Structure formats: C-alpha cells, structure tokens
Amino acid sequence: MEGPRSVKKEELQDLTNLINYVFRTSSNKEPDMHICFPIFISEQNLDNLLVFVDETTQKPVSHMGTWINDFNYFGEPMKVGYLGSVCTHPDFQGQGLASRLLDEVFNHLENNGVDILLVSGGRGLYQRAGCKRVGEVKWHNISKQDTHPKFDVAIDPPVEYLNELWLNEPMRTKRGLANFKTLVEAAALARCVNAKSKVYLAKTGDTPLAYIQGLHTKDGSIMIYEWAGDRSVLIELASYIANTCQNETRWPVPSWEKTLLSLLPSINASVTKTDTLSGTYKIIRFAPFIDKISSYLTELYGAKKLSGFDEENRQVLLYENERIALNPEDMLTMLLSGKLPNNLPPKMQQLFEKALPLPLPWPIGFDYI
Ligand SMILES: CC(C)(COP(=O)(O)OP(=O)(O)OC[C@H]1O[C@@H](n2cnc3c(N)ncnc32)[C@H](O)[C@@H]1OP(=O)(O)O)[C@@H](O)C(=O)NCCC(=O)NCCS
C-alpha cells in the first residue's frame, strides 16, 4: 500500500470514482460527489486530498479530503480546515487505513497553518482522535403569521448581492465572488440530503439587506442553513419564508447569534430542541488559536491578554497571574461548549462565564463538505 500522501493529478479521476462509489453508486444514487464539491474535489485541491493507493491496481483505495479556507474571525485572520468525503473501499476496510490517514491529516493541517478543524461527521474514528461535538444550537420552528415585509424578496438572485452581504459578516470564510458562485450553484448539502436549495434575498431597490438559504425537503419543509445581513430583516424574511412553506420552517440558531435569539420570539418562533453544532471540531494549533481569540476577547470585553501553549499531554492557558492546564478534550469542551471546570481560577471564571462558548465557523452553510 502506498501512502499516506496527496493524490496525483492523474489519479484524480480514480479517486472521484472511489468517492462516488462509496457515497453514491453503492447505494443506487447518482454519482454526483464531484458536482456537489467542485472546489474541494478538484485539481486545485490535490495537495489536500490524502490517499492510500493500492500498489497492484495503482488506484486510490482510501481517502481523507481536507479543504483549507482563510477565515475572518471578527477581523482576525484564521485558517479553518474542513474534512470530508472520508472513505475506504469495502475490500480494504478494517485495516486501519482511515485511522492512519487521519493522523496524517492532523500533521498536514498543522504544517499548513490551520487553527481549527471541522469534520462533517461524528463517528468513533474522529472522536477517538479528539474531534468532539461542541457548541449549542437551538432549533426554532418559525410559525406562519401575517407579515407585511418592508422590503422586496428576490429568489435565487445574482450572487453579487449575497457576496456583498457576506463581506459584512464578522465571521466568514473568504470565498471571493467566483468561489461563491460555484458554491451556490453546487449547493452541496442540499444535494447530499436530496433537497432543493433556494436563496431568498431581501432588498430595497438595488440594495441587498439580508439573505437566507433554505433547503426545501421532499416533505415540503424548509430548513434554513445559511444567512447573512441585517438581523432584524432576517427575522422578517424567515417569517415571509414560513408563510410560503407547505410544512414546517426550521432554523438552527447557534448561541453566538444573540440578536437573532432575542428577536425570534417576536415572530412566535418556538424552540423545538437544543443540540450541539453539526459534525465535530478539533483545535489543531492551540497557541495560535488562543492568540487569535485573545484579540477578539480583548476587543469585545476589554479582556487582558490570554495566551496558551502545549505542555506534554496538556494544554495550558495563562491569564494575568492565573494558569490552568487541561487535557485537550477538556480544553475543547470548555472553550467551544462553555463547560467550565470546577478548578477554574477567579479572573478566568469571570471572563469565561460571559465569553464562552466561543463563536465558531458554521458547519452547514455553503462551505459544507
Ligand atoms: C468509515 C471508513 C472510512 C473507515 O475506514 P477504514 O479504513 O476501514 O477505517 P479503520 O480501519 O481505520 O477503522 C476505523 C473504523 O472502521 C471500523 N471498522 C473496523 N473494522 C471494520 C471492518 N472489517 N469493516 C467495516 N468497518 C470496520 C472501525 O470500527 C472504525 O469505525 P468507527 O469510526 O465507527 O469506530 C469506512 O468504513 C467507509 O468508507 N465507510 C463508508 C463511508 C463513511 O461512512 N465515511 C465516513 C463519513 S463521516
């Protein structure tokens, strides 16, 4: 077995066939994974698609794909890695190939300056390697009610409008107009769950105010999976969408969307369940990650400098004259889920009670892989 290594250009078609076989044709579905993920499974991303190649057939038999994105975290540049299309051909499963690829993925991400990883899955393979379900999402059901929006609604508008709104989001992947167009057209997650993606844009004249991507499922429901723009307009737009919907309109709203969470009751939205974010997360480069969130905490809360470093099997946080050392899983749970340990020193306690859980890259928007 050759690998783990990046896939070669001449092997990309065989890799696409493997991914399509495992995720699609083996369960009688259309082989459309490369259409779902045209930037991720592509020649421009060869370095980030790690494989084992069978020496007899010279074909990839196990794959773990990463997609490395520049991310704007409240003005701080971050690098976010996404992991997806993980598969081993059935003839080669259970030999530890995926587990070995995952180790290599962590090295690869670290060498490429990635701060945090999102995995679109939560199986044991990832959990054993320290990727955890984190954060908090409240699923809202948007009720149908009389609305008189003070804006026009355009469906599937030119991406330029969406891009303009996206640029003003305080947390966002850097897509650029061309990639944004490709991602909207591909609508990966909608295809993967057999739904139809529609984008609703609220605008006045030529000025975009807010947009929502809704996934229309077979039973006539709409799931809101990405949004940007003015939060009070978003609330009205969600209400407008609910009125056009034959079944339920559901919106998973994460804890850091404080404005949305405070306004949702005004349109009689009810919380149907509280869950973690979808998929799993892992901090890849602890010290730089803490450095970046420290800038955000200072700017937002006037916090002093927070710093972090790895020490043997633990991660250490320093704040003023305080220090705490935790194993990486407990650190992840504290920072990304806001579960504070009992022995947290008082100044950290005071800061973390208001600042945690941290806002995070959103896992199920157009960037989903
Ligand atoms: C998941 C998958 C990539 C694992 O690949 P692999 O090379 O067999 O992995 P490893 O040998 O390193 O073992 C890791 C996993 O395979 C399971 N496994 C071990 N022996 C196995 C066997 N003989 N047959 C099937 N699975 C086996 C392990 O229990 C472990 O699964 P877990 O994550 O549920 O704990 C592979 O089973 C696959 O392609 N599955 C279908 C696609 C899929 O579900 N991808 C993951 C999307 S999140």
Short mmCIF file of C-alpha atoms and ligand atoms in Angstrom, two decimals:
data_model
loop_
_atom_site.label_atom_id
_atom_site.label_comp_id
_atom_site.label_asym_id
_atom_site.label_seq_id
_atom_site.Cartn_x
_atom_site.Cartn_y
_atom_site.Cartn_z
CA MET A 1 0.00 0.00 0.00
CA GLU A 2 1.40 3.39 -0.99
CA GLY A 3 0.73 6.37 1.26
CA PRO A 4 -0.49 8.29 3.05
CA ARG A 5 0.21 11.01 0.51
CA SER A 6 -1.52 13.64 -1.61
CA VAL A 7 -3.36 12.36 -4.63
CA LYS A 8 -1.71 12.94 -8.02
CA LYS A 9 -3.39 14.74 -10.89
CA GLU A 10 -3.52 11.54 -12.98
CA GLU A 11 -5.23 9.71 -10.06
CA LEU A 12 -7.99 12.27 -9.52
CA GLN A 13 -10.50 10.51 -11.77
CA ASP A 14 -9.96 7.19 -9.96
CA LEU A 15 -10.31 8.97 -6.63
CA THR A 16 -13.56 10.60 -7.78
CA ASN A 17 -14.79 7.15 -8.84
CA LEU A 18 -13.94 5.74 -5.39
CA ILE A 19 -15.75 8.57 -3.58
CA ASN A 20 -18.75 8.28 -5.89
CA TYR A 21 -18.83 4.51 -5.42
CA VAL A 22 -18.74 4.61 -1.60
CA PHE A 23 -21.15 7.52 -1.12
CA ARG A 24 -23.39 7.16 -4.14
CA THR A 25 -23.49 4.25 -6.60
CA SER A 26 -23.07 1.51 -3.96
CA SER A 27 -26.44 2.67 -2.59
CA ASN A 28 -28.02 3.25 -6.01
CA LYS A 29 -27.58 7.01 -6.02
CA GLU A 30 -26.36 9.28 -8.80
CA PRO A 31 -22.54 9.62 -8.86
CA ASP A 32 -22.53 13.38 -8.22
CA MET A 33 -19.98 13.93 -5.42
CA HIS A 34 -17.66 15.91 -7.73
CA ILE A 35 -20.65 18.08 -8.71
CA CYS A 36 -21.52 18.64 -5.03
CA PHE A 37 -17.94 19.61 -4.20
CA PRO A 38 -16.44 21.23 -7.31
CA ILE A 39 -13.74 23.17 -5.42
CA PHE A 40 -12.91 20.52 -2.83
CA ILE A 41 -12.73 17.50 -5.17
CA SER A 42 -10.76 19.26 -7.88
CA GLU A 43 -7.35 19.73 -9.46
CA GLN A 44 -6.81 22.93 -7.48
CA ASN A 45 -7.10 20.96 -4.21
CA LEU A 46 -4.90 17.92 -4.99
CA ASP A 47 -2.41 18.65 -2.19
CA ASN A 48 -5.17 18.44 0.40
CA LEU A 49 -6.70 15.14 -0.76
CA LEU A 50 -4.80 12.44 1.11
CA VAL A 51 -4.92 8.83 -0.05
CA PHE A 52 -3.62 5.31 0.20
CA VAL A 53 -3.02 3.80 -3.24
CA ASP A 54 -3.15 0.04 -3.90
CA GLU A 55 0.18 -0.91 -5.49
CA THR A 56 -1.36 -3.65 -7.64
CA THR A 57 -4.06 -1.60 -9.34
CA GLN A 58 -2.39 1.80 -8.83
CA LYS A 59 -5.75 3.15 -7.70
CA PRO A 60 -6.66 5.08 -4.53
CA VAL A 61 -8.50 2.80 -2.09
CA SER A 62 -8.77 5.06 0.96
CA HIS A 63 -9.28 8.80 1.11
CA MET A 64 -9.48 11.70 3.54
CA GLY A 65 -10.03 15.08 1.97
CA THR A 66 -9.34 18.42 3.56
CA TRP A 67 -10.22 21.85 2.34
CA ILE A 68 -8.29 24.74 3.85
CA ASN A 69 -10.04 28.09 3.99
CA ASP A 70 -8.95 31.55 5.02
CA PHE A 71 -11.38 32.69 7.66
CA ASN A 72 -12.20 36.08 9.12
CA TYR A 73 -12.83 35.74 12.86
CA PHE A 74 -14.04 39.18 13.97
CA GLY A 75 -11.24 40.78 11.99
CA GLU A 76 -8.59 38.21 12.97
CA PRO A 77 -7.30 36.02 10.13
CA MET A 78 -7.73 32.33 10.93
CA LYS A 79 -7.26 29.20 8.91
CA VAL A 80 -10.08 26.71 9.07
CA GLY A 81 -9.77 23.16 7.78
CA TYR A 82 -12.77 21.11 6.69
CA LEU A 83 -12.65 17.30 6.46
CA GLY A 84 -14.99 15.35 4.24
CA SER A 85 -15.61 12.55 1.71
CA VAL A 86 -13.80 10.15 4.05
CA CYS A 87 -13.94 6.65 2.60
CA THR A 88 -12.19 3.33 2.26
CA HIS A 89 -13.13 0.87 -0.47
CA PRO A 90 -15.08 -2.02 1.18
CA ASP A 91 -12.35 -4.52 0.12
CA PHE A 92 -9.83 -2.59 2.22
CA GLN A 93 -11.87 -1.58 5.27
CA GLY A 94 -10.87 -2.56 8.79
CA GLN A 95 -7.12 -2.45 8.07
CA GLY A 96 -6.54 0.85 9.85
CA LEU A 97 -6.18 2.90 6.63
CA ALA A 98 -8.62 5.65 7.64
CA SER A 99 -7.09 5.86 11.12
CA ARG A 100 -3.61 6.30 9.62
CA LEU A 101 -4.89 8.88 7.14
CA LEU A 102 -6.42 10.85 10.00
CA ASP A 103 -3.04 11.06 11.79
CA GLU A 104 -1.54 12.35 8.57
CA VAL A 105 -4.40 14.84 8.16
CA PHE A 106 -3.57 16.40 11.54
CA ASN A 107 0.12 16.79 10.51
CA HIS A 108 -0.91 18.17 7.15
CA LEU A 109 -3.24 20.75 8.69
CA GLU A 110 -0.66 21.80 11.27
CA ASN A 111 2.01 22.19 8.57
CA ASN A 112 -0.41 24.34 6.59
CA GLY A 113 -1.12 26.70 9.48
CA VAL A 114 -4.68 25.52 10.18
CA ASP A 115 -6.02 26.67 13.55
CA ILE A 116 -9.23 24.68 13.82
CA LEU A 117 -10.76 21.68 12.04
CA LEU A 118 -14.41 20.95 11.26
CA VAL A 119 -15.35 17.38 10.45
CA SER A 120 -18.66 16.63 8.78
CA GLY A 121 -19.15 13.51 10.86
CA GLY A 122 -19.03 12.27 14.42
CA ARG A 123 -18.10 8.58 14.26
CA GLY A 124 -15.69 6.85 16.65
CA LEU A 125 -12.81 7.25 14.20
CA TYR A 126 -12.89 11.03 14.71
CA GLN A 127 -13.92 11.06 18.36
CA ARG A 128 -11.04 8.79 19.37
CA ALA A 129 -8.69 11.29 17.71
CA GLY A 130 -10.05 14.18 19.79
CA CYS A 131 -12.71 15.62 17.44
CA LYS A 132 -15.75 16.43 19.58
CA ARG A 133 -19.33 17.54 19.25
CA VAL A 134 -19.41 21.08 20.65
CA GLY A 135 -21.39 24.28 20.93
CA GLU A 136 -25.08 24.89 21.26
CA VAL A 137 -27.77 25.28 18.64
CA LYS A 138 -31.42 25.99 19.33
CA TRP A 139 -33.69 24.61 16.63
CA HIS A 140 -36.57 27.01 16.03
CA ASN A 141 -39.85 26.37 14.35
CA ILE A 142 -40.98 29.52 12.54
CA SER A 143 -44.72 29.96 12.72
CA LYS A 144 -46.95 31.13 9.90
CA GLN A 145 -48.41 34.55 10.58
CA ASP A 146 -49.49 37.68 8.77
CA THR A 147 -46.40 39.58 7.63
CA HIS A 148 -46.06 42.78 5.68
CA PRO A 149 -42.37 42.97 4.87
CA LYS A 150 -40.97 46.41 4.19
CA PHE A 151 -38.66 45.01 1.50
CA ASP A 152 -38.78 43.13 -1.81
CA VAL A 153 -37.92 39.44 -1.95
CA ALA A 154 -35.89 38.02 -4.84
CA ILE A 155 -35.44 34.26 -5.19
CA ASP A 156 -32.07 32.91 -6.38
CA PRO A 157 -30.73 36.40 -7.08
CA PRO A 158 -27.33 37.14 -8.66
CA VAL A 159 -24.57 36.06 -6.28
CA GLU A 160 -23.10 39.58 -6.29
CA TYR A 161 -25.82 40.60 -3.81
CA LEU A 162 -25.07 37.67 -1.50
CA ASN A 163 -21.35 38.32 -1.71
CA GLU A 164 -21.86 41.95 -0.72
CA LEU A 165 -23.75 40.88 2.40
CA TRP A 166 -21.32 38.06 3.18
CA LEU A 167 -18.40 40.52 3.20
CA ASN A 168 -20.00 42.33 6.14
CA GLU A 169 -20.34 39.22 8.29
CA PRO A 170 -17.99 39.33 11.30
CA MET A 171 -17.28 35.59 10.93
CA ARG A 172 -16.91 34.21 7.45
CA THR A 173 -14.82 32.13 5.11
CA LYS A 174 -13.12 34.19 2.42
CA ARG A 175 -14.92 32.92 -0.64
CA GLY A 176 -14.44 35.57 -3.29
CA LEU A 177 -17.09 36.10 -5.92
CA ALA A 178 -16.06 33.26 -8.25
CA ASN A 179 -15.97 30.61 -5.49
CA PHE A 180 -19.20 31.95 -4.02
CA LYS A 181 -20.94 31.45 -7.39
CA THR A 182 -19.58 27.92 -7.66
CA LEU A 183 -20.69 27.04 -4.12
CA VAL A 184 -24.22 28.41 -4.57
CA GLU A 185 -24.60 26.52 -7.83
CA ALA A 186 -23.30 23.29 -6.28
CA ALA A 187 -25.47 23.65 -3.14
CA ALA A 188 -23.61 20.65 -1.71
CA LEU A 189 -25.55 19.97 1.44
CA ALA A 190 -28.90 20.26 -0.32
CA ARG A 191 -27.80 17.69 -2.90
CA CYS A 192 -26.46 15.39 -0.19
CA VAL A 193 -29.78 15.33 1.66
CA ASN A 194 -31.87 15.18 -1.51
CA ALA A 195 -33.30 18.66 -1.04
CA LYS A 196 -33.50 21.71 -3.26
CA SER A 197 -31.60 24.84 -2.32
CA LYS A 198 -33.24 28.24 -2.74
CA VAL A 199 -31.79 31.58 -1.77
CA TYR A 200 -34.16 34.32 -0.60
CA LEU A 201 -32.85 37.86 -0.79
CA ALA A 202 -34.48 40.82 0.98
CA LYS A 203 -33.69 44.09 -0.78
CA THR A 204 -34.92 47.61 -1.26
CA GLY A 205 -34.36 48.71 -4.84
CA ASP A 206 -30.83 47.61 -5.64
CA THR A 207 -29.65 47.46 -2.04
CA PRO A 208 -29.36 43.98 -0.50
CA LEU A 209 -30.45 43.81 3.14
CA ALA A 210 -30.24 40.15 4.09
CA TYR A 211 -30.35 36.64 2.61
CA ILE A 212 -31.37 33.18 3.70
CA GLN A 213 -30.55 29.85 2.08
CA GLY A 214 -33.46 27.47 2.55
CA LEU A 215 -33.30 23.75 1.84
CA HIS A 216 -36.64 22.53 0.53
CA THR A 217 -37.05 18.91 1.55
CA LYS A 218 -39.30 16.29 -0.04
CA ASP A 219 -41.98 16.62 2.68
CA GLY A 220 -42.46 20.33 1.92
CA SER A 221 -40.42 21.60 4.88
CA ILE A 222 -37.77 24.29 4.68
CA MET A 223 -34.51 24.18 6.66
CA ILE A 224 -32.61 27.46 7.00
CA TYR A 225 -28.92 26.61 6.69
CA GLU A 226 -27.10 29.85 5.83
CA TRP A 227 -27.87 33.52 6.31
CA ALA A 228 -26.23 36.93 6.27
CA GLY A 229 -27.18 40.57 6.63
CA ASP A 230 -29.29 42.69 8.94
CA ARG A 231 -30.63 40.50 11.76
CA SER A 232 -33.99 42.25 12.14
CA VAL A 233 -34.57 41.90 8.38
CA LEU A 234 -33.57 38.22 8.62
CA ILE A 235 -36.30 37.70 11.21
CA GLU A 236 -38.92 39.19 8.89
CA LEU A 237 -37.53 37.25 5.94
CA ALA A 238 -37.78 33.98 7.88
CA SER A 239 -41.37 34.81 8.69
CA TYR A 240 -42.05 35.52 5.00
CA ILE A 241 -40.48 32.17 4.04
CA ALA A 242 -42.56 30.32 6.66
CA ASN A 243 -45.73 31.76 5.12
CA THR A 244 -44.81 30.33 1.71
CA CYS A 245 -43.92 26.92 3.17
CA GLN A 246 -46.28 23.93 2.93
CA ASN A 247 -44.90 22.26 6.02
CA GLU A 248 -42.52 23.35 8.80
CA THR A 249 -39.82 26.01 8.53
CA ARG A 250 -36.94 25.11 10.82
CA TRP A 251 -33.93 27.23 11.74
CA PRO A 252 -30.94 26.02 13.77
CA VAL A 253 -29.63 29.14 15.53
CA PRO A 254 -26.26 28.95 17.35
CA SER A 255 -25.58 30.52 20.75
CA TRP A 256 -23.47 33.40 19.40
CA GLU A 257 -26.36 34.74 17.27
CA LYS A 258 -27.59 36.80 20.22
CA THR A 259 -29.59 39.29 18.16
CA LEU A 260 -31.45 36.56 16.31
CA LEU A 261 -32.13 34.64 19.51
CA SER A 262 -33.54 37.74 21.18
CA LEU A 263 -35.74 38.65 18.18
CA LEU A 264 -37.10 35.20 17.30
CA PRO A 265 -39.85 35.29 19.96
CA SER A 266 -41.24 38.43 18.23
CA ILE A 267 -42.31 36.21 15.29
CA ASN A 268 -43.60 33.49 17.64
CA ALA A 269 -40.77 31.10 16.80
CA SER A 270 -40.68 28.19 19.23
CA VAL A 271 -37.62 26.22 20.29
CA THR A 272 -38.14 22.56 19.44
CA LYS A 273 -34.77 21.20 20.58
CA THR A 274 -31.33 22.20 21.79
CA ASP A 275 -28.42 20.38 20.19
CA THR A 276 -24.69 20.64 19.55
CA LEU A 277 -23.38 22.05 16.26
CA SER A 278 -23.43 19.50 13.48
CA GLY A 279 -20.26 17.41 12.97
CA THR A 280 -17.21 17.57 15.21
CA TYR A 281 -14.41 20.09 15.88
CA LYS A 282 -10.77 19.96 16.93
CA ILE A 283 -8.30 22.73 17.69
CA ILE A 284 -5.22 21.99 15.58
CA ARG A 285 -2.71 24.70 16.59
CA PHE A 286 -3.54 25.55 20.18
CA ALA A 287 -1.19 28.51 20.84
CA PRO A 288 -2.03 30.47 17.64
CA PHE A 289 -5.74 29.71 18.09
CA ILE A 290 -5.67 31.19 21.61
CA ASP A 291 -3.72 34.18 20.33
CA LYS A 292 -6.45 34.91 17.79
CA ILE A 293 -9.36 34.52 20.15
CA SER A 294 -7.49 36.65 22.69
CA SER A 295 -7.64 39.61 20.27
CA TYR A 296 -11.39 39.08 19.90
CA LEU A 297 -11.89 38.84 23.69
CA THR A 298 -9.83 41.98 24.26
CA GLU A 299 -11.75 43.94 21.68
CA LEU A 300 -15.18 42.77 22.84
CA TYR A 301 -14.79 42.54 26.62
CA GLY A 302 -11.71 44.63 27.33
CA ALA A 303 -10.03 41.41 28.48
CA LYS A 304 -6.32 41.25 29.20
CA LYS A 305 -4.03 39.11 27.04
CA LEU A 306 -4.89 35.41 27.09
CA SER A 307 -2.18 33.05 25.93
CA GLY A 308 -1.84 29.32 25.57
CA PHE A 309 0.73 26.64 24.90
CA ASP A 310 1.08 22.86 24.74
CA GLU A 311 2.82 21.16 27.65
CA GLU A 312 3.34 17.40 27.28
CA ASN A 313 -0.18 15.97 27.02
CA ARG A 314 -1.91 19.05 28.34
CA GLN A 315 -2.82 22.49 27.14
CA VAL A 316 -2.07 25.47 29.36
CA LEU A 317 -3.92 28.79 29.47
CA LEU A 318 -2.39 31.87 31.07
CA TYR A 319 -4.45 34.92 32.05
CA GLU A 320 -2.93 37.73 34.11
CA ASN A 321 -1.38 35.85 37.06
CA GLU A 322 -3.61 32.79 36.59
CA ARG A 323 -2.93 29.45 34.95
CA ILE A 324 -4.92 26.35 34.15
CA ALA A 325 -3.75 23.13 32.48
CA LEU A 326 -6.29 20.74 30.98
CA ASN A 327 -6.17 17.77 28.66
CA PRO A 328 -7.06 18.80 25.06
CA GLU A 329 -10.56 17.33 25.24
CA ASP A 330 -11.49 19.22 28.40
CA MET A 331 -9.97 22.39 26.94
CA LEU A 332 -12.07 21.94 23.79
CA THR A 333 -15.19 21.35 25.86
CA MET A 334 -14.51 24.46 27.92
CA LEU A 335 -13.72 26.82 25.03
CA LEU A 336 -16.19 25.56 22.44
CA SER A 337 -19.05 24.31 24.64
CA GLY A 338 -18.63 26.66 27.59
CA LYS A 339 -18.46 23.91 30.23
CA LEU A 340 -16.22 25.43 32.87
CA PRO A 341 -14.15 23.10 35.11
CA ASN A 342 -14.51 23.36 38.92
CA ASN A 343 -10.94 24.47 39.49
CA LEU A 344 -11.03 27.48 37.14
CA PRO A 345 -9.23 30.48 38.73
CA PRO A 346 -11.46 33.51 39.52
CA LYS A 347 -10.42 36.01 36.80
CA MET A 348 -10.71 33.36 34.10
CA GLN A 349 -14.05 32.34 35.60
CA GLN A 350 -15.31 35.91 35.34
CA LEU A 351 -14.19 36.30 31.72
CA PHE A 352 -15.23 32.85 30.50
CA GLU A 353 -18.69 32.99 32.05
CA LYS A 354 -19.58 35.78 29.64
CA ALA A 355 -17.32 34.88 26.69
CA LEU A 356 -17.83 31.12 26.29
CA PRO A 357 -18.79 29.15 24.33
CA LEU A 358 -16.82 30.81 21.54
CA PRO A 359 -18.47 31.65 18.24
CA LEU A 360 -17.36 29.10 15.64
CA PRO A 361 -17.19 28.56 11.88
CA TRP A 362 -20.65 27.40 10.86
CA PRO A 363 -20.69 23.78 9.63
CA ILE A 364 -23.74 23.58 7.36
CA GLY A 365 -23.67 26.61 5.08
CA PHE A 366 -22.39 26.75 1.51
CA ASP A 367 -18.92 25.76 2.79
CA TYR A 368 -20.12 22.31 3.86
CA ILE A 369 -18.05 19.40 2.58
C1 LIG B 1 -15.52 4.93 7.88
C2 LIG B 1 -14.49 4.32 6.98
C3 LIG B 1 -13.84 5.42 6.18
C4 LIG B 1 -13.42 3.65 7.85
O1 LIG B 1 -12.36 3.23 7.01
P1 LIG B 1 -11.32 2.09 7.43
O2 LIG B 1 -10.11 2.27 6.60
O3 LIG B 1 -11.97 0.79 7.42
O4 LIG B 1 -11.04 2.55 8.92
P2 LIG B 1 -10.11 1.86 10.01
O5 LIG B 1 -9.67 0.51 9.58
O6 LIG B 1 -9.05 2.84 10.36
O7 LIG B 1 -11.13 1.69 11.19
C5 LIG B 1 -11.87 2.79 11.59
C6 LIG B 1 -13.35 2.47 11.54
O8 LIG B 1 -13.73 1.34 10.77
C7 LIG B 1 -14.42 0.35 11.62
N1 LIG B 1 -14.03 -0.98 11.18
C8 LIG B 1 -13.04 -1.73 11.67
N2 LIG B 1 -13.02 -2.92 11.02
C9 LIG B 1 -14.00 -2.89 10.09
C10 LIG B 1 -14.46 -3.83 9.11
N3 LIG B 1 -13.92 -5.05 9.00
N4 LIG B 1 -15.47 -3.46 8.30
C11 LIG B 1 -16.04 -2.24 8.43
N5 LIG B 1 -15.63 -1.35 9.35
C12 LIG B 1 -14.64 -1.66 10.17
C13 LIG B 1 -13.94 0.72 12.99
O9 LIG B 1 -14.84 0.26 13.95
C14 LIG B 1 -13.90 2.21 12.89
O10 LIG B 1 -15.22 2.68 12.86
P3 LIG B 1 -15.77 3.74 13.88
O11 LIG B 1 -15.39 5.10 13.36
O12 LIG B 1 -17.23 3.57 13.82
O13 LIG B 1 -15.16 3.43 15.21
C15 LIG B 1 -15.08 3.24 6.03
O14 LIG B 1 -15.75 2.30 6.81
C16 LIG B 1 -16.02 3.80 4.98
O15 LIG B 1 -15.61 4.16 3.88
N6 LIG B 1 -17.31 3.88 5.30
C17 LIG B 1 -18.34 4.40 4.39
C18 LIG B 1 -18.25 5.89 4.20
C19 LIG B 1 -18.39 6.65 5.50
O16 LIG B 1 -19.26 6.36 6.32
N7 LIG B 1 -17.50 7.65 5.69
C20 LIG B 1 -17.46 8.44 6.89
C21 LIG B 1 -18.36 9.61 6.75
S1 LIG B 1 -18.40 10.53 8.26
#
